[in-house]
Coordinates of C-alpha atoms in Angstrom, one line a residue:
Chain J
X1 CA -154.8 20.9 -95.5
X2 CA -151.8 20.3 -93.2
X3 CA -152.4 17.0 -91.5
X4 CA -149.6 17.7 -89.0
X5 CA -151.9 20.3 -87.3
X6 CA -154.5 17.7 -86.6
X7 CA -153.8 15.6 -83.5
X8 CA -155.8 13.5 -81.0
X9 CA -158.7 11.2 -81.0
X10 CA -162.1 12.6 -79.9
X11 CA -165.3 11.0 -78.7
X12 CA -168.5 13.0 -78.8
X13 CA -170.1 12.4 -75.3
X14 CA -173.8 12.0 -75.7
X15 CA -175.7 13.0 -72.6
X16 CA -179.4 13.1 -71.7
X17 CA -180.8 14.4 -68.5
X18 CA -177.4 14.1 -66.7
X19 CA -176.7 10.6 -67.9
X20 CA -174.0 9.7 -70.4
X21 CA -175.1 7.3 -73.1
X22 CA -173.5 3.9 -72.7
X23 CA -172.2 4.0 -76.3
X24 CA -170.1 7.1 -75.5
X25 CA -168.3 5.1 -72.7
X26 CA -167.8 2.2 -75.2
X27 CA -166.3 4.7 -77.7
X28 CA -163.9 6.0 -75.0
X29 CA -162.6 2.4 -74.7
X30 CA -162.2 2.1 -78.4
X31 CA -160.8 5.6 -78.7
X32 CA -158.2 4.9 -76.0
X33 CA -156.8 2.0 -78.1
X34 CA -156.5 4.2 -81.1
X35 CA -155.0 7.1 -79.1
X36 CA -152.4 4.7 -77.6
X37 CA -151.5 3.3 -80.9
X38 CA -150.9 6.7 -82.3
X39 CA -149.3 8.1 -79.1
X40 CA -151.8 10.9 -78.9
X41 CA -154.4 12.3 -76.4
X42 CA -157.9 11.0 -76.1
X43 CA -160.5 13.7 -75.5
X44 CA -164.2 13.8 -74.9
X45 CA -166.5 16.6 -76.1
X46 CA -169.3 17.2 -73.7
X47 CA -172.1 19.4 -74.7
X48 CA -175.2 20.1 -72.6
X49 CA -176.8 22.1 -69.9
X50 CA -175.3 21.6 -66.4
X51 CA -173.0 18.8 -67.6
X52 CA -169.6 20.0 -66.4
X53 CA -169.6 17.5 -63.5
X54 CA -169.8 14.6 -65.9
X55 CA -166.2 15.3 -67.0
X56 CA -165.1 13.2 -64.1
X57 CA -166.9 10.1 -65.5
X58 CA -165.4 10.7 -68.9
X59 CA -161.9 10.7 -67.3
X60 CA -162.6 7.6 -65.4
X61 CA -163.5 5.8 -68.6
X62 CA -160.3 6.7 -70.3
X63 CA -160.1 10.4 -71.6
X64 CA -157.2 12.7 -71.0
X65 CA -159.0 15.9 -71.8
X66 CA -162.7 16.9 -71.8
X67 CA -163.9 19.9 -73.8
X68 CA -167.1 21.2 -72.1
X69 CA -169.8 23.4 -73.6
X70 CA -172.2 24.0 -70.7
X71 CA -175.0 26.4 -71.5
X72 CA -178.8 26.6 -71.2
X73 CA -179.0 26.7 -75.0
X74 CA -178.0 23.1 -75.0
X75 CA -180.8 22.0 -72.7
X76 CA -182.3 19.8 -75.4
X77 CA -180.5 18.3 -78.3
X78 CA -181.0 20.4 -81.4
X79 CA -178.8 20.0 -84.5
X80 CA -177.8 23.6 -85.0
X81 CA -176.4 24.7 -81.5
X82 CA -174.7 21.3 -81.0
X83 CA -173.2 21.4 -84.4
X84 CA -171.9 25.0 -83.9
X85 CA -170.3 23.9 -80.6
X86 CA -168.5 20.9 -82.3
X87 CA -167.4 23.0 -85.3
X88 CA -166.0 25.6 -82.9
X89 CA -164.2 22.9 -81.0
X90 CA -162.7 21.4 -84.2
X91 CA -161.6 24.7 -85.4
X92 CA -159.8 25.5 -82.1
X93 CA -158.3 22.2 -81.2
X94 CA -158.1 20.2 -84.5
X95 CA -158.5 16.5 -83.8
X96 CA -157.5 13.8 -86.3
X97 CA -160.4 11.6 -85.5
X98 CA -163.9 12.1 -84.1
X99 CA -166.1 9.2 -83.1
X100 CA -169.9 9.4 -82.4
X101 CA -172.4 6.8 -81.3
X102 CA -174.5 5.6 -84.2
X103 CA -177.6 6.7 -82.2
X104 CA -180.3 9.0 -83.7
X105 CA -178.6 11.9 -82.1
X106 CA -175.0 10.9 -82.9
X107 CA -175.9 10.3 -86.6
X108 CA -177.8 13.6 -86.9
X109 CA -175.0 15.6 -85.4
X110 CA -172.2 13.8 -87.2
X111 CA -173.9 14.3 -90.6
X112 CA -174.3 18.0 -90.1
X113 CA -170.8 18.5 -88.8
X114 CA -169.3 16.5 -91.7
X115 CA -171.1 18.6 -94.2
X116 CA -170.0 21.9 -92.7
X117 CA -166.3 21.0 -92.1
X118 CA -166.4 19.4 -94.8
X119 CA -165.0 15.9 -94.2
X120 CA -165.7 12.3 -94.7
X121 CA -168.1 10.4 -92.4
X122 CA -168.4 6.6 -92.2
X123 CA -171.7 5.4 -90.9
X124 CA -172.5 2.5 -88.5
X125 CA -168.9 1.3 -88.1
X126 CA -168.5 -2.0 -86.4
X127 CA -164.7 -2.3 -86.5
X128 CA -162.1 0.4 -86.0
X129 CA -158.3 0.5 -86.4
X130 CA -155.7 3.2 -87.1
X131 CA -152.4 3.1 -89.0
X132 CA -149.8 3.9 -86.5
X133 CA -147.6 6.0 -88.7
X134 CA -150.0 7.8 -91.0
X135 CA -153.0 8.1 -88.6
X136 CA -155.3 6.8 -91.3
X137 CA -158.5 5.5 -89.7
X138 CA -159.7 2.1 -91.0
X139 CA -163.4 2.2 -90.4
X140 CA -165.2 -1.1 -91.3
X141 CA -168.9 -1.6 -91.6
X142 CA -171.4 -4.0 -93.1
X143 CA -172.5 -2.7 -96.5
X144 CA -175.2 -3.5 -99.0
X145 CA -177.8 -4.5 -96.4
X146 CA -175.1 -6.3 -94.5
X147 CA -174.1 -8.7 -97.3
X148 CA -170.5 -7.7 -97.3
X149 CA -168.1 -5.8 -95.1
X150 CA -166.3 -2.7 -96.4
X151 CA -163.3 -0.8 -95.0
X152 CA -163.7 2.9 -95.6
X153 CA -160.9 5.5 -95.5
X154 CA -160.8 9.3 -95.6
X155 CA -157.4 10.0 -97.0
X156 CA -157.6 13.7 -98.0
X157 CA -159.5 15.4 -95.2
X158 CA -159.2 15.9 -91.5
X159 CA -160.8 15.1 -89.0
X160 CA -161.8 11.6 -90.0
X161 CA -165.2 10.9 -88.6
X162 CA -167.3 7.8 -88.0
X163 CA -170.4 6.8 -86.2
X164 CA -170.1 3.5 -84.3
X165 CA -172.8 1.0 -83.4
X166 CA -173.7 0.8 -79.8
X167 CA -172.7 -2.4 -78.0
X168 CA -170.0 -3.3 -80.5
X169 CA -167.0 -1.8 -78.8
X170 CA -166.1 -2.4 -75.1
X171 CA -165.9 0.3 -72.4
X172 CA -162.8 0.2 -70.2
X173 CA -163.2 -0.8 -66.6
X174 CA -164.0 2.3 -64.7
X175 CA -161.0 3.7 -62.9
X176 CA -162.3 5.8 -60.0
X177 CA -160.3 8.9 -59.3
X178 CA -158.6 8.9 -62.7
X179 CA -158.5 12.5 -63.8
X180 CA -157.5 14.9 -66.6
X181 CA -157.8 18.3 -68.0
X182 CA -161.1 20.2 -68.3
X183 CA -161.2 22.8 -71.0
X184 CA -164.3 25.0 -70.7
X185 CA -165.5 26.5 -74.0
X186 CA -168.3 28.9 -75.0
X187 CA -170.1 29.7 -78.2
X188 CA -171.7 33.0 -78.7
X189 CA -175.1 31.8 -80.0
X190 CA -178.3 33.3 -78.7
X191 CA -181.6 31.4 -78.4
X192 CA -183.3 33.7 -80.9
X193 CA -180.7 32.6 -83.5
X194 CA -181.8 28.9 -83.3
X195 CA -184.5 28.0 -85.7
X196 CA -185.9 25.0 -83.9
X197 CA -187.5 24.8 -80.5
X198 CA -188.4 21.7 -78.4
X199 CA -191.9 22.4 -77.2
X200 CA -192.5 19.3 -75.2
X201 CA -190.9 15.9 -74.4
X202 CA -193.3 13.0 -74.1
X203 CA -191.9 9.9 -72.4
X204 CA -193.7 6.7 -73.2
X205 CA -193.1 4.2 -70.5
X206 CA -193.7 0.7 -71.7
X207 CA -193.9 -2.5 -69.8
X208 CA -192.1 -4.5 -72.4
X209 CA -188.6 -5.8 -71.7
X210 CA -186.1 -3.8 -73.7
X211 CA -184.3 -6.3 -75.9
X212 CA -181.0 -4.4 -75.6
X213 CA -181.0 -4.9 -71.9
X214 CA -182.4 -8.4 -71.6
X215 CA -180.3 -11.4 -70.4
X216 CA -182.2 -13.8 -72.6
X217 CA -183.5 -13.0 -76.1
X218 CA -185.6 -15.3 -78.1
X219 CA -185.6 -14.2 -81.8
X220 CA -187.6 -15.5 -84.7
X221 CA -187.4 -15.2 -88.4
X222 CA -189.3 -16.0 -91.6
X223 CA -189.0 -19.7 -90.8
X224 CA -192.0 -19.2 -88.5
X225 CA -194.1 -18.7 -91.7
X226 CA -196.8 -16.4 -90.3
X227 CA -197.7 -14.0 -87.6
X228 CA -199.5 -16.9 -85.9
X229 CA -196.5 -19.1 -86.2
X230 CA -194.4 -16.3 -84.7
X231 CA -196.5 -16.7 -81.5
X232 CA -194.3 -19.7 -80.6
X233 CA -191.4 -17.2 -80.1
X234 CA -193.5 -15.2 -77.7
X235 CA -194.4 -18.4 -75.8
X236 CA -190.9 -19.5 -75.5
X237 CA -189.7 -16.1 -74.4
X238 CA -192.5 -16.0 -71.8
X239 CA -191.4 -19.3 -70.3
X240 CA -187.8 -18.2 -70.2
X241 CA -188.5 -14.7 -68.9
X242 CA -186.8 -13.3 -72.0
X243 CA -187.4 -10.6 -74.6
X244 CA -188.6 -11.2 -78.1
X245 CA -186.4 -10.4 -81.0
X246 CA -187.0 -10.6 -84.8
X247 CA -185.2 -10.5 -88.1
X248 CA -185.8 -7.6 -90.5
X249 CA -188.1 -9.5 -92.9
X250 CA -190.4 -10.4 -90.0
X251 CA -190.6 -6.8 -89.0
X252 CA -191.2 -5.8 -92.6
X253 CA -193.9 -8.4 -92.9
X254 CA -195.6 -6.7 -90.0
X255 CA -195.6 -9.7 -87.6
X256 CA -194.0 -7.6 -84.9
X257 CA -193.0 -4.0 -84.1
X258 CA -189.7 -2.5 -85.3
X259 CA -188.5 -2.1 -81.6
X260 CA -187.8 -5.9 -81.7
X261 CA -185.7 -5.9 -84.8
X262 CA -182.2 -7.2 -84.2
X263 CA -179.4 -6.3 -86.6
X264 CA -177.8 -3.7 -88.7
X265 CA -180.9 -1.5 -89.1
X266 CA -182.4 -2.6 -85.8
X267 CA -181.0 -3.0 -82.3
X268 CA -177.7 -4.5 -81.3
X269 CA -178.1 -7.0 -78.5
X270 CA -175.7 -8.7 -76.2
X271 CA -177.8 -11.1 -74.0
X272 CA -176.3 -14.0 -72.1
X273 CA -178.3 -16.4 -74.2
X274 CA -179.6 -15.7 -77.7
X275 CA -182.0 -18.0 -79.5
X276 CA -182.2 -17.6 -83.3
X277 CA -185.2 -19.6 -84.5
X278 CA -186.1 -19.8 -88.1
X279 CA -183.5 -17.1 -88.9
X280 CA -181.1 -17.9 -91.7
X281 CA -178.5 -15.5 -90.4
X282 CA -177.6 -12.8 -93.0
X283 CA -174.6 -10.8 -91.9
X284 CA -176.9 -7.9 -91.2
X285 CA -178.6 -9.9 -88.5
X286 CA -175.3 -11.4 -87.3
X287 CA -173.7 -8.0 -86.6
X288 CA -176.6 -7.3 -84.3
X289 CA -176.2 -10.4 -82.1
X290 CA -172.8 -11.9 -82.5
X291 CA -171.5 -10.7 -79.2
X292 CA -174.2 -12.6 -77.3
X293 CA -172.9 -15.0 -74.6
X294 CA -174.4 -18.3 -75.8
X295 CA -176.0 -18.4 -79.2
X296 CA -178.4 -21.2 -80.1
X297 CA -179.8 -21.7 -83.6
X298 CA -182.7 -23.7 -84.7
X299 CA -183.3 -23.9 -88.4
X300 CA -184.6 -26.4 -91.0
X301 CA -181.8 -25.6 -93.5
X302 CA -178.5 -27.2 -92.4
X303 CA -176.7 -24.8 -94.7
X304 CA -178.1 -21.7 -93.1
X305 CA -175.3 -19.3 -92.2
X306 CA -176.7 -19.0 -88.6
X307 CA -175.1 -22.4 -87.9
X308 CA -171.7 -20.9 -88.5
X309 CA -172.4 -18.2 -86.0
X310 CA -174.0 -20.2 -83.2
X311 CA -172.5 -22.1 -80.3
X312 CA -175.1 -24.9 -80.5
X313 CA -177.5 -25.7 -83.2
X314 CA -180.5 -28.0 -84.0
X315 CA -181.3 -28.7 -87.6
X316 CA -185.0 -29.2 -87.5
X317 CA -188.5 -27.8 -87.9
X318 CA -189.3 -24.9 -85.5
X319 CA -192.9 -26.1 -85.3
X320 CA -191.6 -29.4 -84.0
X321 CA -188.7 -28.3 -81.8
X322 CA -190.0 -25.1 -80.2
X323 CA -193.2 -26.7 -78.6
X324 CA -190.9 -29.5 -77.2
X325 CA -188.6 -26.8 -75.9
X326 CA -191.5 -24.9 -74.2
X327 CA -192.8 -28.1 -72.6
X328 CA -189.4 -29.3 -71.4
X329 CA -188.3 -25.9 -70.2
X330 CA -191.4 -25.5 -68.2
X331 CA -190.7 -28.8 -66.4
X332 CA -187.0 -28.2 -66.0
X333 CA -187.6 -24.7 -64.6
X334 CA -190.2 -25.9 -62.2
X335 CA -187.6 -28.4 -60.9
X336 CA -184.9 -25.9 -60.7
X337 CA -187.0 -23.5 -58.7
X338 CA -188.3 -26.2 -56.4
X339 CA -184.7 -27.2 -55.8
X340 CA -183.7 -23.6 -55.2
X341 CA -186.5 -23.3 -52.7
X342 CA -185.4 -26.5 -50.9
X343 CA -181.8 -25.4 -50.8
X344 CA -183.0 -22.1 -49.3
X345 CA -185.1 -24.0 -46.7
X346 CA -182.2 -26.3 -45.8
X347 CA -180.0 -23.3 -45.3
X348 CA -182.5 -21.6 -43.0
X349 CA -183.4 -24.8 -41.1
Chain G
X1 CA -200.2 26.0 -101.3
X2 CA -197.2 24.0 -100.4
X3 CA -194.4 22.9 -102.6
X4 CA -192.9 19.8 -101.1
X5 CA -189.9 18.0 -102.6
X6 CA -189.2 14.4 -101.7
X7 CA -185.6 13.2 -102.4
X8 CA -185.6 9.6 -103.4
X9 CA -183.3 6.8 -104.6
X10 CA -183.6 3.7 -106.7
X11 CA -181.8 0.9 -104.9
X12 CA -181.2 -2.8 -105.4
X13 CA -183.4 -4.9 -103.2
X14 CA -180.8 -5.9 -100.7
X15 CA -183.0 -8.6 -99.2
X16 CA -182.7 -10.7 -102.3
X17 CA -179.3 -9.8 -103.5
X18 CA -177.1 -12.8 -104.1
X19 CA -173.4 -13.2 -103.3
X20 CA -171.0 -15.0 -105.5
X21 CA -169.4 -17.3 -102.9
X22 CA -166.2 -17.7 -105.0
X23 CA -165.4 -14.1 -105.5
X24 CA -167.2 -12.6 -102.6
X25 CA -168.7 -10.0 -104.9
X26 CA -172.3 -9.1 -105.2
X27 CA -174.3 -10.2 -108.2
X28 CA -176.2 -7.0 -108.7
X29 CA -178.1 -8.4 -111.6
X30 CA -179.7 -10.8 -109.1
X31 CA -181.5 -8.0 -107.3
X32 CA -184.4 -6.1 -108.7
X33 CA -184.2 -2.3 -108.6
X34 CA -186.8 -0.8 -106.4
X35 CA -187.8 2.5 -104.9
X36 CA -186.0 2.7 -101.6
X37 CA -188.7 1.6 -99.1
X38 CA -188.0 4.4 -96.6
X39 CA -188.4 6.9 -99.5
X40 CA -191.8 5.5 -100.3
X41 CA -192.9 6.8 -96.9
X42 CA -191.4 10.2 -97.6
X43 CA -193.4 10.5 -100.9
X44 CA -196.6 9.2 -99.2
X45 CA -196.2 11.8 -96.5
X46 CA -195.6 14.6 -99.1
X47 CA -198.8 13.5 -101.0
X48 CA -200.8 13.5 -97.7
X49 CA -199.6 17.0 -97.0
X50 CA -200.7 18.0 -100.5
X51 CA -204.2 16.6 -99.7
X52 CA -204.2 18.4 -96.4
X53 CA -202.9 21.8 -97.4
X54 CA -203.1 21.9 -101.2
X55 CA -200.0 22.3 -103.3
X56 CA -197.5 20.4 -105.4
X57 CA -195.3 17.4 -104.7
X58 CA -192.1 17.0 -106.7
X59 CA -189.6 14.2 -106.4
X60 CA -185.9 14.4 -107.1
X61 CA -183.4 11.7 -107.6
X62 CA -179.8 11.2 -108.8
X63 CA -179.0 8.1 -110.7
X64 CA -178.4 6.3 -113.9
X65 CA -181.1 6.5 -116.6
X66 CA -183.0 3.4 -115.4
X67 CA -183.8 5.2 -112.2
X68 CA -186.6 6.9 -114.1
X69 CA -188.6 3.8 -113.0
X70 CA -188.3 4.9 -109.3
X71 CA -189.7 8.4 -110.3
X72 CA -192.6 6.7 -112.1
X73 CA -193.3 4.8 -109.0
X74 CA -193.5 8.1 -107.1
X75 CA -196.0 9.5 -109.7
X76 CA -198.1 6.4 -109.0
X77 CA -198.0 7.3 -105.3
X78 CA -199.3 10.7 -106.2
X79 CA -196.4 13.0 -106.9
X80 CA -196.9 15.6 -109.5
X81 CA -193.4 16.2 -111.0
X82 CA -190.2 14.2 -111.2
X83 CA -186.7 15.5 -111.6
X84 CA -183.6 13.5 -112.2
X85 CA -180.0 14.4 -112.4
X86 CA -178.0 11.9 -114.4
X87 CA -174.5 12.3 -115.5
X88 CA -171.2 10.4 -115.4
X89 CA -169.8 13.4 -113.4
X90 CA -172.0 12.3 -110.5
X91 CA -170.8 8.7 -110.5
X92 CA -169.1 7.3 -107.4
X93 CA -170.4 10.0 -105.1
X94 CA -170.4 9.4 -101.3
X95 CA -172.9 11.1 -99.1
X96 CA -171.1 14.4 -99.1
X97 CA -170.8 14.6 -102.9
X98 CA -174.4 13.3 -103.2
X99 CA -175.8 16.0 -101.0
X100 CA -173.8 18.6 -103.0
X101 CA -175.3 17.5 -106.3
X102 CA -178.8 17.2 -105.0
X103 CA -178.6 20.6 -103.5
X104 CA -177.6 22.1 -106.9
X105 CA -180.7 20.4 -108.4
X106 CA -182.9 21.6 -105.5
X107 CA -181.7 25.2 -106.2
X108 CA -182.8 24.8 -109.8
X109 CA -186.2 23.3 -108.9
X110 CA -186.6 26.3 -106.5
X111 CA -186.2 28.7 -109.5
X112 CA -189.2 26.9 -111.1
X113 CA -191.2 27.0 -108.0
X114 CA -190.0 28.0 -104.5
X115 CA -189.7 25.0 -102.1
X116 CA -191.4 25.0 -98.6
X117 CA -190.3 21.7 -97.4
X118 CA -188.0 18.8 -98.3
X119 CA -188.7 15.3 -97.2
X120 CA -186.3 12.3 -97.2
X121 CA -186.6 8.8 -96.1
X122 CA -184.7 7.8 -92.9
X123 CA -181.9 6.2 -95.0
X124 CA -181.4 4.0 -98.1
X125 CA -181.3 0.3 -97.8
X126 CA -178.1 0.0 -99.9
X127 CA -176.1 2.7 -98.2
X128 CA -177.7 2.5 -94.8
X129 CA -176.2 5.8 -93.7
X130 CA -179.0 8.4 -93.3
X131 CA -176.4 11.1 -94.0
X132 CA -177.7 12.7 -97.2
X133 CA -180.8 14.3 -95.8
X134 CA -179.0 16.3 -93.0
X135 CA -176.3 17.1 -95.5
X136 CA -178.7 18.7 -97.9
X137 CA -180.2 20.7 -95.1
X138 CA -176.8 22.0 -94.0
X139 CA -175.9 23.0 -97.6
X140 CA -179.2 24.8 -98.1
X141 CA -178.8 26.3 -94.6
X142 CA -182.3 25.1 -93.4
X143 CA -183.0 23.2 -90.2
X144 CA -182.7 19.4 -90.5
X145 CA -185.2 17.4 -88.5
X146 CA -184.4 13.7 -88.5
X147 CA -186.4 10.8 -86.9
X148 CA -189.7 12.5 -87.7
X149 CA -192.6 10.2 -87.0
X150 CA -195.5 12.6 -87.2
X151 CA -196.2 15.9 -88.9
X152 CA -198.5 17.9 -86.6
X153 CA -198.8 21.1 -88.5
X154 CA -197.4 23.0 -91.4
X155 CA -198.2 26.7 -91.3
X156 CA -196.9 28.3 -94.4
X157 CA -198.4 31.7 -93.7
X158 CA -196.6 32.0 -90.4
X159 CA -193.6 30.1 -91.6
X160 CA -193.4 27.2 -89.2
X161 CA -193.8 23.4 -88.9
X162 CA -194.5 21.3 -85.9
X163 CA -193.4 17.6 -85.8
X164 CA -192.9 14.7 -83.5
X165 CA -189.3 13.4 -83.4
X166 CA -188.9 9.9 -82.2
X167 CA -186.8 9.5 -79.1
X168 CA -185.6 6.2 -77.6
X169 CA -188.3 6.3 -74.9
X170 CA -191.0 8.5 -76.5
X171 CA -191.0 11.5 -78.7
X172 CA -190.4 15.3 -78.6
X173 CA -192.6 17.9 -80.1
X174 CA -190.4 20.3 -82.1
X175 CA -191.2 23.5 -83.9
X176 CA -189.1 24.7 -86.8
X177 CA -189.0 27.6 -89.1
X178 CA -189.9 26.9 -92.8
X179 CA -188.4 25.9 -95.1
X180 CA -186.8 22.9 -93.4
X181 CA -186.0 19.3 -94.1
X182 CA -187.5 16.2 -92.6
X183 CA -186.1 12.7 -92.6
X184 CA -189.0 10.5 -91.8
X185 CA -189.4 7.2 -90.0
X186 CA -191.4 4.5 -91.7
X187 CA -194.0 4.5 -88.9
X188 CA -195.1 7.9 -90.1
X189 CA -197.6 6.3 -92.5
X190 CA -198.7 3.3 -94.4
X191 CA -197.9 3.6 -98.1
X192 CA -201.2 3.5 -100.0
X193 CA -201.9 1.5 -103.1
X194 CA -201.7 3.5 -106.3
X195 CA -205.1 4.3 -107.8
X196 CA -205.5 3.5 -111.4
X197 CA -205.5 7.1 -112.8
X198 CA -202.1 7.6 -111.1
X199 CA -200.8 4.4 -112.7
X200 CA -201.9 5.6 -116.1
X201 CA -200.3 9.0 -115.5
X202 CA -197.1 7.4 -114.4
X203 CA -196.9 5.1 -117.4
X204 CA -197.0 8.2 -119.7
X205 CA -194.9 10.5 -117.5
X206 CA -191.6 11.8 -118.7
X207 CA -189.5 13.3 -115.9
X208 CA -187.2 16.3 -116.3
X209 CA -183.7 14.9 -116.7
X210 CA -180.8 17.2 -116.1
X211 CA -177.1 16.7 -116.8
X212 CA -174.4 18.5 -114.9
X213 CA -174.4 21.2 -117.6
X214 CA -178.0 22.0 -116.8
X215 CA -177.2 23.0 -113.2
X216 CA -175.9 26.4 -112.1
X217 CA -172.8 27.3 -110.1
X218 CA -171.4 23.8 -109.9
X219 CA -167.9 23.2 -108.7
X220 CA -167.1 20.0 -110.5
X221 CA -164.4 19.1 -107.9
X222 CA -167.2 18.5 -105.4
X223 CA -169.0 16.0 -107.6
X224 CA -168.8 12.2 -107.9
X225 CA -165.7 10.3 -106.9
X226 CA -163.6 13.4 -107.0
X227 CA -165.8 15.2 -104.5
X228 CA -166.0 12.2 -102.1
X229 CA -163.8 12.3 -99.1
X230 CA -164.6 8.7 -98.2
X231 CA -163.3 5.9 -100.3
X232 CA -164.1 2.2 -100.1
X233 CA -160.6 0.7 -99.7
X234 CA -161.5 -2.9 -99.4
X235 CA -164.6 -5.0 -99.7
X236 CA -164.5 -8.4 -98.0
X237 CA -166.6 -11.3 -96.8
X238 CA -167.4 -11.0 -93.2
X239 CA -165.2 -13.2 -91.0
X240 CA -166.8 -16.6 -90.8
X241 CA -167.3 -17.6 -87.2
X242 CA -166.1 -21.1 -86.3
X243 CA -169.5 -22.6 -86.3
X244 CA -171.4 -24.3 -83.6
X245 CA -171.9 -27.8 -82.5
X246 CA -174.9 -29.4 -84.0
X247 CA -176.9 -31.5 -81.6
X248 CA -177.8 -34.9 -82.8
X249 CA -180.5 -37.5 -82.2
X250 CA -184.3 -37.4 -82.5
X251 CA -185.9 -34.0 -81.7
X252 CA -186.7 -35.1 -78.2
X253 CA -183.1 -35.9 -77.5
X254 CA -181.8 -32.7 -79.1
X255 CA -184.1 -30.7 -77.0
X256 CA -183.0 -32.4 -73.8
X257 CA -179.4 -31.8 -74.6
X258 CA -180.1 -28.2 -75.4
X259 CA -181.9 -27.7 -72.1
X260 CA -179.0 -29.2 -70.3
X261 CA -176.6 -26.7 -71.9
X262 CA -178.9 -23.7 -71.3
X263 CA -179.6 -24.6 -67.7
X264 CA -175.9 -24.5 -66.9
X265 CA -176.6 -20.8 -66.7
X266 CA -179.1 -21.5 -64.0
X267 CA -178.8 -18.2 -62.2
X268 CA -180.6 -16.6 -65.1
X269 CA -183.7 -18.7 -64.5
X270 CA -184.2 -18.7 -60.8
X271 CA -187.6 -17.5 -59.9
X272 CA -188.7 -17.7 -63.5
X273 CA -191.0 -19.8 -65.6
X274 CA -192.2 -23.3 -64.9
X275 CA -194.8 -22.8 -62.2
X276 CA -198.0 -21.6 -63.7

């Protein structure tokens, strides 16, 4: 394998119903840094049906080139056609690095592509760097359930590939009008050659606040002792108008649904305020919330690692502190809103 | 009659694993070895399919000799046969080399009894990658279906399966040709308690154990450390954040201080809470 032939950093652009997944824009930001360090191009690979116009967005978030596979066969994500498109693109244009969002789709696609190329694939990366001279990708990720970090290299194969957790990297500020080169590609695959068919898509709209979009997340852990004890978390979240989060052991104990799990095997959140209550703060939890604006920890154990990761902490019993918080927040918020109303009235008077 | 093969792994229970704070290494002896929890759902689902359509459930694992215990656990859950590939040649495999070795074993199992369906858990709790399942499917050239949360129908006669694949905001109904590979979500089922006869069977059960020499057409360069493109270059303790300010005083005072800090972001709260 001649490494000289492989040039450029690529980001797989995940798209659904005409919308680019936020993680792909984040990866363009991360990819831009890697590309600049190496002095190479940053490209997006866009696969879908009627997606060509999205190239402009990809340029505005940092790409120099966009490879587009636009065909009705890509109407719904299916492993095989998407994989063949990416394999085709790799064969023609030979990138040195490909990044994918660590979403269900990104992981599915990356695993298949890595096997066929073949090459190495690092999962759920949370830190990326590249050696300027050799182009060796340094992909770091929490390992062993998040107890340690590992830096993983792929020295002997190209391209080097990684899936990257959503919400860990930062998208660049959009630069309207920024443009680049569109390369239109085709693969000669017929629908009857594809062995899977999407028969129906069922959207389940739920009322619940999505924790990855909430400004305030109140998360509870095993310190709440039982499903009943965990109700305190719901109550505080209600008062604050926030979403409920949970540690993995709480989800495994069945106190709350998996959608609420924050951390390595759950959701990454970046709220403006994060409450960690009765959560000890294993690294696997920390990687899921450490980019929150203001982190507040409440835990009985003064040595709990969460106190190293928070901005403010209270060492104390959740069953004592949280009811006090609920009561005082209710009062304080009533005041705040009264004051806001009064200000408004004064302004309009 | 279906032949379903579940691919499983014995893993250290990462929830209880302890770190040596001086060396930043894991004390593996501190963690009990368990059947990967996601794989228990895969085996459970295979057994449910057997009850629904009739047939055989086999489980396959790669690992050191003590991993026999994980196979016995699967027999307790209702699997009929257990296969294990165990050899120094497999050691140090990343996901690419693991899927290669498992595929060679699956080829051998298929010569004993043709395989209709392969089921894997969503991921392992030690590796956390979810890459081995799709890797096996690609190597066998069968469709991989990840994020499966419900199996609607398996129709062996007409050669298709219909499943629900979990999406972020719902699910999709997908039809695939058979054979294929599913990687299942844990919400697909609740793992049952093992009935006594299964436990007795499991205690006596001896799995088929194969070394690399028992497998056909193996390219040794693709096995173990040698066949693994990814290498772990460095293992390190996660960076310790600076640590927060602990609030002092009696609980009432701590809470008041905290509320003062939080309400500095008052724009987040306007129009919320308080008034009942």
